[in-house]
Amino acid sequence: MTNTQHLIRAVAEADSSALMVAAVQKLAAAKDPAAIPTLITVFGYNNPGAAVAAVAGLTELGEVAVPQLLAQIDDYNYGARAYSIRTLAAIRDPRALDILLAAAATDFAPSVRRAATKGLGNLYWHQLDIPERHIAHKRALETLLSISQDTDWSIRYAAIVGLQALAKIPDLQEPIQARFEEMLATDAEEAVRARVQLAQI
Amino acid sequence: MKEPGAEEYSAENAPPLTPEQAIANLNSPDTSLRYYAAWWLGKFRVQSPEAVDALIAALEDEADRTELGGYPLRRNAARALGKLGDAKAVPSLIKCLECPDFYVREAAAQSLEMLRDPAAVSVLVQLLDGGVAAAVQVPGRPHLTQPYEAVIEALGAIGATEAIALIQPFQKHPTPRVQCAAARAMYQLTQDPIYGERLVKMLDSSDLKLRRVVLGDLGAIGYVAAAEAIANATVENSFKLLALKGILEHQLKEELDVSPLSDNAIKVMNLMDSLL
């Protein structure tokens, strides 16, 4: 057996929460693409410490993990799904755009929506061809502007974080600043208005 | 110690109501419609004088009783009145603190906490009579003799510094949630970080539900030194975000009219961003 296979087996055999965290940390540290499916599976174990270690490991592996992350999204476990979306958001690969758009706009779980919303502002747009890039910008902007009107303050907060990142694109600055002004004037939540102020600094 | 089944409705699966209908339903012959209407008026914060008056009247309801002699409608009416924020309800809520139904007393104390009226202090203090020694489980019931958690939190929120000596000993109560309530109130009444740190320490508890309660406490008292500990707690991000929001709001209030955003406020928001 390779070293990675040993480490994978240690994750499978961990019989306490603490052992699981340690095993996942070791597997993540191996930085071996062979570990990807196991690390994604950890999202479903309801062990936040292990999941955070798996997110870090997969994020470090980066682009190579994206196809499996996209394919293995757990439609039946929103806790696991939030970790997948968080990882995709951190890797910033624009192949995740469609999944992030759908999750941000329509997932029922706020944790999933917040992670996707933040991620939508931050993708590596330069990896897309120019015509594709324009369409992607437009879709991300429209979705974030719409989400910025959600009834849940935490979703609006996440929308501001996404829009702040998206405002680095010169063409998008004007509508984003206009929306920020509107939120400053009308949002009922002090915390949301403060986040707008921070985005404007 | 929350009443089982309370607040289990969600707006989505509720039959649609209008404020007028809900107010009228408070006098419906169907007690379940009354119970639901009282909850609905609180949930949707119907702050009209008619709603407040009808809910105050419902605090005297005799028709809706449980097998154990409880008053379900009074409980919901008391909860709703806290959410509506009308000081007119204070005298009637104070009266509810003497109701034989534990859950009515608890709901009234929670609402008085929200209304923050010093007029409630003397009766709240009476519920601490006998101190920790009297604060024991009622045989066969899932609660203590009095709603200590809610009473202590209310005294803290109202700023009842005269109750400090009474509250202090409850930090040694055997129930961790009562300990939390005491630490939380002691911080509010003294601003001494020793009590904030006591709560921070309780974030290491092995009990997830208690950790969530502690996050709520830290958010409620706006203890900014806890921000990083909150962000690192082993609790779902939604709870952490809510606690940090409380701290942020507290921070913003303190800085009113100073430069737009302080370093502390920015630090809290950076932590919140990392939890999205």
Coordinates of C-alpha atoms in Angstrom, one line a residue:
Chain A
M1 CA 0.0 0.0 0.0
T2 CA 1.1 3.6 -0.7
N3 CA 1.4 6.1 2.1
T4 CA -1.8 7.7 1.0
Q5 CA -3.7 4.5 1.1
H6 CA -2.6 4.0 4.7
L7 CA -3.7 7.5 5.5
I8 CA -7.1 6.9 3.8
R9 CA -7.5 3.7 5.8
A10 CA -6.8 5.6 9.0
V11 CA -9.6 7.9 8.2
A12 CA -12.0 5.0 7.6
E13 CA -10.9 3.3 10.8
A14 CA -11.0 6.3 13.1
D15 CA -13.4 5.4 15.9
S16 CA -13.5 8.7 17.8
S17 CA -14.1 12.3 16.8
A18 CA -10.6 13.3 17.8
L19 CA -8.9 10.4 16.0
M20 CA -10.9 11.4 12.9
V21 CA -9.7 15.0 13.0
A22 CA -6.1 13.8 13.3
A23 CA -6.4 11.3 10.5
V24 CA -8.0 13.8 8.2
Q25 CA -5.4 16.4 9.0
K26 CA -2.6 13.9 8.1
L27 CA -4.4 12.9 4.9
A28 CA -4.8 16.5 3.9
A29 CA -1.2 17.2 4.6
A30 CA -0.1 14.5 2.1
K31 CA -1.4 16.7 -0.7
D32 CA -2.1 13.7 -2.9
P33 CA -4.9 13.9 -5.5
A34 CA -5.7 10.3 -4.6
A35 CA -7.0 11.6 -1.3
I36 CA -9.7 13.7 -3.0
P37 CA -12.7 11.4 -2.8
T38 CA -12.0 10.5 0.8
L39 CA -11.7 14.2 1.8
I40 CA -15.0 15.0 0.2
T41 CA -16.7 12.1 1.9
V42 CA -15.5 13.5 5.3
F43 CA -17.9 16.5 4.7
G44 CA -20.8 14.1 5.4
Y45 CA -19.5 12.8 8.7
N46 CA -20.9 15.6 10.9
N47 CA -17.5 16.2 12.4
P48 CA -16.8 19.9 12.0
G49 CA -13.1 19.7 13.0
A50 CA -12.5 17.0 10.4
A51 CA -14.6 18.8 7.8
V52 CA -12.6 22.0 8.2
A53 CA -9.3 20.0 7.8
A54 CA -10.8 18.5 4.6
V55 CA -11.8 21.9 3.2
A56 CA -8.2 23.1 3.8
G57 CA -6.7 20.0 2.2
L58 CA -8.9 20.2 -0.9
T59 CA -8.4 24.0 -1.2
E60 CA -4.6 23.4 -1.2
L61 CA -5.0 20.8 -3.9
G62 CA -6.9 23.4 -5.9
E63 CA -8.0 23.0 -9.5
V64 CA -7.4 19.3 -9.6
A65 CA -10.1 18.7 -7.0
V66 CA -12.7 20.7 -8.8
P67 CA -14.3 18.1 -11.1
Q68 CA -14.8 15.6 -8.2
L69 CA -16.1 18.4 -5.9
L70 CA -18.6 19.3 -8.6
A71 CA -19.6 15.7 -9.2
Q72 CA -19.9 14.7 -5.5
I73 CA -22.1 17.5 -4.2
D74 CA -24.4 15.9 -1.6
D75 CA -28.0 16.8 -2.5
Y76 CA -29.4 15.2 0.6
N77 CA -27.1 16.6 3.3
Y78 CA -26.9 20.4 3.5
G79 CA -24.1 20.3 6.1
A80 CA -21.9 18.4 3.6
R81 CA -23.1 20.6 0.8
A82 CA -22.0 23.8 2.6
Y83 CA -18.5 22.4 2.9
S84 CA -18.4 21.5 -0.7
I85 CA -19.5 24.9 -1.8
R86 CA -17.1 26.6 0.7
T87 CA -14.3 24.6 -0.8
L88 CA -15.3 25.5 -4.4
A89 CA -15.5 29.1 -3.4
A90 CA -12.0 29.0 -1.9
I91 CA -10.5 27.3 -4.9
R92 CA -12.1 30.0 -7.1
D93 CA -12.2 27.9 -10.3
P94 CA -14.8 29.4 -12.6
R95 CA -16.0 25.9 -13.6
A96 CA -18.0 26.2 -10.3
L97 CA -20.0 29.2 -11.5
D98 CA -23.2 27.3 -12.4
I99 CA -23.3 25.4 -9.1
L100 CA -22.5 28.6 -7.1
L101 CA -25.3 30.5 -8.9
A102 CA -27.8 27.8 -8.3
A103 CA -26.8 27.3 -4.7
A104 CA -26.8 31.0 -3.9
A105 CA -30.2 31.7 -5.4
T106 CA -32.2 28.5 -4.6
D107 CA -30.7 26.3 -1.9
F108 CA -32.9 26.1 1.1
A109 CA -30.0 26.0 3.6
P110 CA -28.7 29.5 4.6
S111 CA -25.2 28.1 5.3
V112 CA -25.0 26.8 1.7
R113 CA -26.4 30.1 0.3
R114 CA -24.0 32.3 2.2
A115 CA -21.0 30.3 1.1
A116 CA -22.0 30.3 -2.5
T117 CA -22.9 34.0 -2.4
K118 CA -19.5 34.9 -1.0
G119 CA -17.8 32.7 -3.6
L120 CA -19.6 34.3 -6.6
G121 CA -17.7 37.5 -6.2
N122 CA -14.3 35.9 -6.1
L123 CA -13.9 33.5 -9.0
Y124 CA -10.7 33.6 -11.2
W125 CA -12.6 35.2 -14.1
H126 CA -9.4 35.5 -16.2
Q127 CA -9.5 31.7 -16.7
L128 CA -12.5 32.3 -19.0
D129 CA -12.4 33.4 -22.6
I130 CA -13.5 37.0 -23.1
P131 CA -17.0 36.5 -24.4
E132 CA -17.7 33.8 -21.8
R133 CA -16.2 36.1 -19.1
H134 CA -18.7 38.9 -19.9
I135 CA -21.6 36.6 -19.6
A136 CA -20.3 35.1 -16.4
H137 CA -19.8 38.6 -14.9
K138 CA -23.3 39.6 -15.8
R139 CA -24.9 36.4 -14.3
A140 CA -22.9 36.8 -11.1
L141 CA -23.9 40.4 -10.8
E142 CA -27.5 39.9 -11.4
T143 CA -27.7 37.0 -9.0
L144 CA -25.9 38.9 -6.2
L145 CA -28.0 42.1 -6.7
S146 CA -31.1 39.9 -6.4
I147 CA -29.8 38.1 -3.3
S148 CA -28.9 41.5 -1.7
Q149 CA -32.7 41.9 -1.2
D150 CA -33.2 38.6 0.6
T151 CA -35.3 38.7 3.9
D152 CA -32.5 37.0 5.8
W153 CA -29.9 39.5 7.1
S154 CA -27.1 37.0 6.9
I155 CA -27.7 36.4 3.2
R156 CA -27.7 40.1 2.5
Y157 CA -24.5 40.4 4.5
A158 CA -23.0 37.7 2.3
A159 CA -24.2 39.4 -0.8
I160 CA -22.3 42.6 0.2
V161 CA -19.2 40.5 0.6
G162 CA -19.7 39.0 -2.9
L163 CA -20.5 42.3 -4.5
Q164 CA -17.5 44.0 -2.9
A165 CA -15.2 41.4 -4.6
L166 CA -17.1 41.7 -7.8
A167 CA -16.6 45.5 -7.8
K168 CA -13.0 44.9 -8.7
I169 CA -14.3 44.5 -12.2
P170 CA -14.4 48.0 -13.6
D171 CA -17.5 47.5 -15.7
L172 CA -19.5 46.3 -12.7
Q173 CA -18.6 49.1 -10.3
E174 CA -21.4 51.5 -11.1
P175 CA -24.4 49.2 -10.5
I176 CA -22.7 47.8 -7.4
Q177 CA -22.0 51.2 -5.8
A178 CA -25.6 52.3 -6.6
R179 CA -26.9 49.2 -4.8
F180 CA -24.6 49.9 -1.9
E181 CA -26.0 53.4 -1.6
E182 CA -29.5 52.1 -1.6
M183 CA -28.7 49.5 1.1
L184 CA -27.1 52.1 3.3
A185 CA -30.2 54.2 3.0
T186 CA -32.8 51.5 3.5
D187 CA -31.5 48.3 5.1
A188 CA -33.1 47.7 8.5
E189 CA -30.1 45.9 10.0
E190 CA -27.3 48.0 11.4
A191 CA -24.8 45.1 10.9
V192 CA -25.7 45.0 7.2
R193 CA -25.3 48.8 6.8
A194 CA -21.9 48.6 8.6
R195 CA -20.7 45.9 6.2
V196 CA -21.7 48.2 3.3
Q197 CA -19.6 51.0 4.8
L198 CA -16.7 48.6 5.1
A199 CA -17.1 47.6 1.4
Q200 CA -17.0 51.3 0.5
I201 CA -13.7 52.0 2.3
Chain B
M1 CA -36.1 24.8 30.0
K2 CA -38.2 26.0 27.1
E3 CA -41.7 24.7 26.8
P4 CA -41.7 21.7 24.5
G5 CA -43.4 22.5 21.2
A6 CA -43.3 26.2 21.6
E7 CA -42.2 28.2 18.5
E8 CA -42.4 25.2 16.3
Y9 CA -44.5 26.8 13.7
S10 CA -42.9 28.4 10.7
A11 CA -44.3 31.1 8.7
E12 CA -44.4 29.0 5.6
N13 CA -46.7 26.3 6.7
A14 CA -49.0 28.6 8.6
P15 CA -52.6 29.3 7.4
P16 CA -52.6 32.8 6.1
L17 CA -54.0 35.4 8.5
T18 CA -54.4 39.2 8.5
P19 CA -53.8 41.3 11.6
E20 CA -57.5 42.0 11.9
Q21 CA -58.3 38.3 11.7
A22 CA -55.6 37.3 14.2
I23 CA -57.0 39.9 16.7
A24 CA -60.5 38.6 16.1
N25 CA -59.3 35.0 16.5
L26 CA -58.0 35.7 20.0
N27 CA -61.6 35.5 21.0
S28 CA -62.5 32.6 18.8
P29 CA -64.4 29.7 20.5
D30 CA -61.7 27.4 19.1
T31 CA -58.9 27.6 21.6
S32 CA -56.3 26.3 19.1
L33 CA -57.1 29.3 16.8
R34 CA -56.6 31.6 19.8
Y35 CA -53.3 30.0 20.6
Y36 CA -52.1 30.3 17.0
A37 CA -53.3 33.9 16.6
A38 CA -51.3 35.0 19.7
W39 CA -48.2 33.4 18.3
W40 CA -48.9 34.9 14.8
L41 CA -49.2 38.5 16.2
G42 CA -45.8 38.2 17.8
K43 CA -44.1 36.5 14.9
F44 CA -45.2 39.2 12.5
R45 CA -44.8 42.0 15.0
V46 CA -48.2 43.5 14.6
Q47 CA -47.7 46.5 16.8
S48 CA -51.1 48.1 16.5
P49 CA -52.8 49.2 19.8
E50 CA -55.7 46.8 19.1
A51 CA -53.2 43.9 18.9
V52 CA -51.5 44.9 22.1
D53 CA -54.8 45.4 24.0
A54 CA -56.1 42.1 22.8
L55 CA -53.0 40.3 23.8
I56 CA -53.0 42.0 27.2
A57 CA -56.6 40.7 27.7
A58 CA -55.5 37.2 26.7
L59 CA -53.1 37.2 29.6
E60 CA -56.2 36.7 31.8
D61 CA -57.6 33.9 29.7
E62 CA -59.2 31.1 31.7
A63 CA -60.6 29.0 28.8
D64 CA -57.5 27.4 27.4
R65 CA -56.0 25.0 30.0
T66 CA -53.7 22.0 29.9
E67 CA -54.1 18.8 31.9
L68 CA -51.6 20.1 34.4
G69 CA -53.4 23.4 34.8
G70 CA -51.2 25.4 32.5
Y71 CA -52.4 28.4 30.4
P72 CA -51.2 27.9 26.8
L73 CA -52.8 31.1 25.5
R74 CA -51.4 33.2 28.3
R75 CA -47.9 31.8 27.5
N76 CA -48.2 32.7 23.8
A77 CA -49.7 36.1 24.6
A78 CA -46.9 36.9 27.0
R79 CA -44.3 35.9 24.5
A80 CA -45.9 38.0 21.7
L81 CA -46.0 41.1 23.9
G82 CA -42.3 41.0 24.4
K83 CA -41.8 41.1 20.6
L84 CA -44.2 44.0 20.1
G85 CA -42.2 46.3 22.4
D86 CA -45.1 48.3 23.8
A87 CA -44.5 49.4 27.4
K88 CA -48.2 49.3 28.0
A89 CA -47.9 45.6 28.5
V90 CA -45.5 45.9 31.4
P91 CA -48.0 45.9 34.4
S92 CA -49.9 42.9 33.1
L93 CA -46.7 41.0 32.4
I94 CA -45.5 41.8 35.9
K95 CA -48.7 40.3 37.2
C96 CA -48.0 37.1 35.1
L97 CA -44.8 36.6 37.2
E98 CA -47.1 35.4 39.9
C99 CA -49.1 33.0 37.7
P100 CA -49.1 29.4 38.9
D101 CA -48.0 28.2 35.5
F102 CA -44.2 28.1 35.3
Y103 CA -44.2 28.6 31.5
V104 CA -46.3 31.8 31.8
R105 CA -43.9 33.1 34.4
E106 CA -41.0 32.2 32.1
A107 CA -42.6 33.9 29.1
A108 CA -43.4 37.0 31.1
A109 CA -39.8 37.2 32.4
Q110 CA -38.4 36.8 28.8
S111 CA -40.7 39.5 27.5
L112 CA -39.9 41.9 30.4
E113 CA -36.2 41.3 29.5
M114 CA -37.0 42.6 26.0
L115 CA -39.1 45.6 27.3
R116 CA -36.4 46.6 29.8
D117 CA -38.7 48.4 32.2
P118 CA -37.2 49.0 35.7
A119 CA -40.8 48.7 37.1
A120 CA -40.4 44.9 36.8
V121 CA -37.3 44.7 39.0
S122 CA -38.9 44.3 42.4
V123 CA -41.2 41.4 41.4
L124 CA -38.4 39.7 39.4
V125 CA -36.2 39.9 42.4
Q126 CA -38.9 38.2 44.5
L127 CA -38.7 35.2 42.2
L128 CA -35.1 34.7 43.4
D129 CA -36.3 34.4 47.0
G130 CA -34.5 31.6 48.8
G131 CA -31.5 31.9 46.6
V132 CA -29.7 28.9 45.1
A133 CA -30.9 26.6 47.8
A134 CA -34.6 27.1 46.7
A135 CA -33.7 26.8 43.0
V136 CA -34.3 23.1 42.7
Q137 CA -36.1 20.9 40.2
V138 CA -39.9 20.5 40.6
P139 CA -40.5 16.8 41.2
G140 CA -41.8 15.2 38.0
R141 CA -41.4 18.3 35.9
P142 CA -38.7 19.3 33.4
H143 CA -38.1 22.7 35.1
L144 CA -36.9 24.4 38.3
T145 CA -39.2 26.1 40.8
Q146 CA -38.8 29.4 39.0
P147 CA -37.7 30.4 35.5
Y148 CA -34.3 31.4 37.0
E149 CA -32.6 31.7 33.7
A150 CA -35.1 34.2 32.3
V151 CA -35.4 36.1 35.5
I152 CA -31.7 36.6 35.9
E153 CA -31.3 37.6 32.2
A154 CA -34.1 40.1 32.6
L155 CA -32.5 41.7 35.6
G156 CA -29.2 42.0 33.7
A157 CA -30.8 43.5 30.7
I158 CA -32.8 46.0 32.7
G159 CA -29.6 47.0 34.5
A160 CA -30.9 46.1 38.0
T161 CA -27.6 46.7 39.9
E162 CA -29.5 46.4 43.2
A163 CA -29.8 42.7 42.3
I164 CA -26.1 42.0 42.0
A165 CA -25.7 40.4 45.4
L166 CA -28.7 38.1 44.7
I167 CA -27.5 37.1 41.2
Q168 CA -23.9 36.5 42.1
P169 CA -24.4 33.1 43.9
F170 CA -26.3 31.7 40.9
Q171 CA -23.0 31.3 39.2
K172 CA -22.6 28.3 41.3
H173 CA -26.0 26.8 40.5
P174 CA -25.7 23.2 39.4
T175 CA -27.5 23.9 36.1
P176 CA -24.9 25.2 33.5
R177 CA -27.6 27.4 31.8
V178 CA -28.4 29.2 35.0
Q179 CA -24.6 29.7 35.6
C180 CA -24.5 31.2 32.1
A181 CA -27.4 33.5 32.8
A182 CA -25.8 34.6 36.0
A183 CA -22.4 35.3 34.3
R184 CA -24.2 37.2 31.5
A185 CA -26.2 39.4 33.9
M186 CA -23.1 40.0 36.1
Y187 CA -21.2 41.2 33.1
Q188 CA -24.1 43.5 32.1
L189 CA -24.4 44.9 35.7
T190 CA -20.7 45.3 36.4
Q191 CA -18.9 45.4 33.0
D192 CA -16.2 43.3 34.7
P193 CA -14.5 41.2 32.0
I194 CA -14.1 38.4 34.5
Y195 CA -17.7 37.4 33.8
G196 CA -17.3 37.7 30.1
E197 CA -14.3 35.4 30.3
R198 CA -16.3 32.9 32.4
L199 CA -18.7 32.6 29.5
V200 CA -15.8 32.3 27.0
K201 CA -14.5 29.4 29.1
M202 CA -17.9 27.7 28.8
L203 CA -17.5 27.6 25.0
D204 CA -15.2 24.6 25.7
S205 CA -18.1 22.6 27.2
S206 CA -18.7 19.2 25.6
D207 CA -22.4 20.0 25.3
L208 CA -23.2 21.5 21.9
K209 CA -26.5 23.0 23.0
L210 CA -24.8 24.7 25.9
R211 CA -22.2 26.1 23.5
R212 CA -24.9 27.6 21.4
V213 CA -26.5 29.2 24.5
V214 CA -23.2 30.7 25.4
L215 CA -22.7 32.1 22.0
G216 CA -26.1 33.8 22.4
D217 CA -25.1 35.2 25.7
L218 CA -21.9 36.6 24.4
G219 CA -23.7 38.2 21.5
A220 CA -26.3 39.6 23.8
I221 CA -23.8 41.3 26.1
G222 CA -21.6 42.4 23.2
Y223 CA -18.4 41.2 24.9
V224 CA -16.0 42.2 22.1
A225 CA -13.0 40.4 23.6
A226 CA -14.8 37.1 22.8
A227 CA -14.9 37.7 19.1
E228 CA -12.1 35.3 18.1
A229 CA -13.2 32.7 20.6
I230 CA -16.7 32.8 19.0
A231 CA -15.3 32.5 15.5
N232 CA -13.3 29.4 16.6
A233 CA -16.0 27.7 18.7
T234 CA -17.2 24.3 17.6
V235 CA -20.7 25.4 16.7
E236 CA -22.5 25.9 13.4
N237 CA -21.6 29.0 11.6
S238 CA -25.1 30.4 11.8
F239 CA -24.9 30.7 15.5
K240 CA -21.5 32.2 15.4
L241 CA -22.6 34.8 12.8
L242 CA -25.6 35.7 15.0
A243 CA -23.3 36.1 18.1
L244 CA -20.8 38.2 16.2
K245 CA -23.7 40.3 14.8
G246 CA -24.7 41.1 18.4
I247 CA -21.2 42.1 19.2
L248 CA -20.9 44.2 16.1
E249 CA -24.1 46.0 16.9
H250 CA -23.0 46.6 20.4
Q251 CA -19.8 48.0 19.1
L252 CA -21.5 50.3 16.6
K253 CA -23.8 51.7 19.3
E254 CA -20.8 52.6 21.5
E255 CA -19.1 54.4 18.7
L256 CA -22.1 56.5 17.7
D257 CA -20.9 59.7 16.0
V258 CA -17.2 58.7 16.1
S259 CA -15.3 57.9 12.9
P260 CA -17.3 55.6 10.7
L261 CA -15.9 52.3 11.6
S262 CA -13.6 51.4 14.5
D263 CA -10.8 48.8 14.3
N264 CA -12.9 46.6 16.6
A265 CA -16.0 46.8 14.3
I266 CA -13.8 46.0 11.3
K267 CA -12.2 43.1 13.1
V268 CA -15.6 41.6 14.0
M269 CA -16.8 41.9 10.4
N270 CA -13.6 40.3 9.1
L271 CA -14.4 37.3 11.3
M272 CA -18.0 37.3 10.1
D273 CA -16.8 37.2 6.5
S274 CA -14.6 34.2 7.2
L275 CA -17.7 32.3 8.5
L276 CA -19.8 32.7 5.3

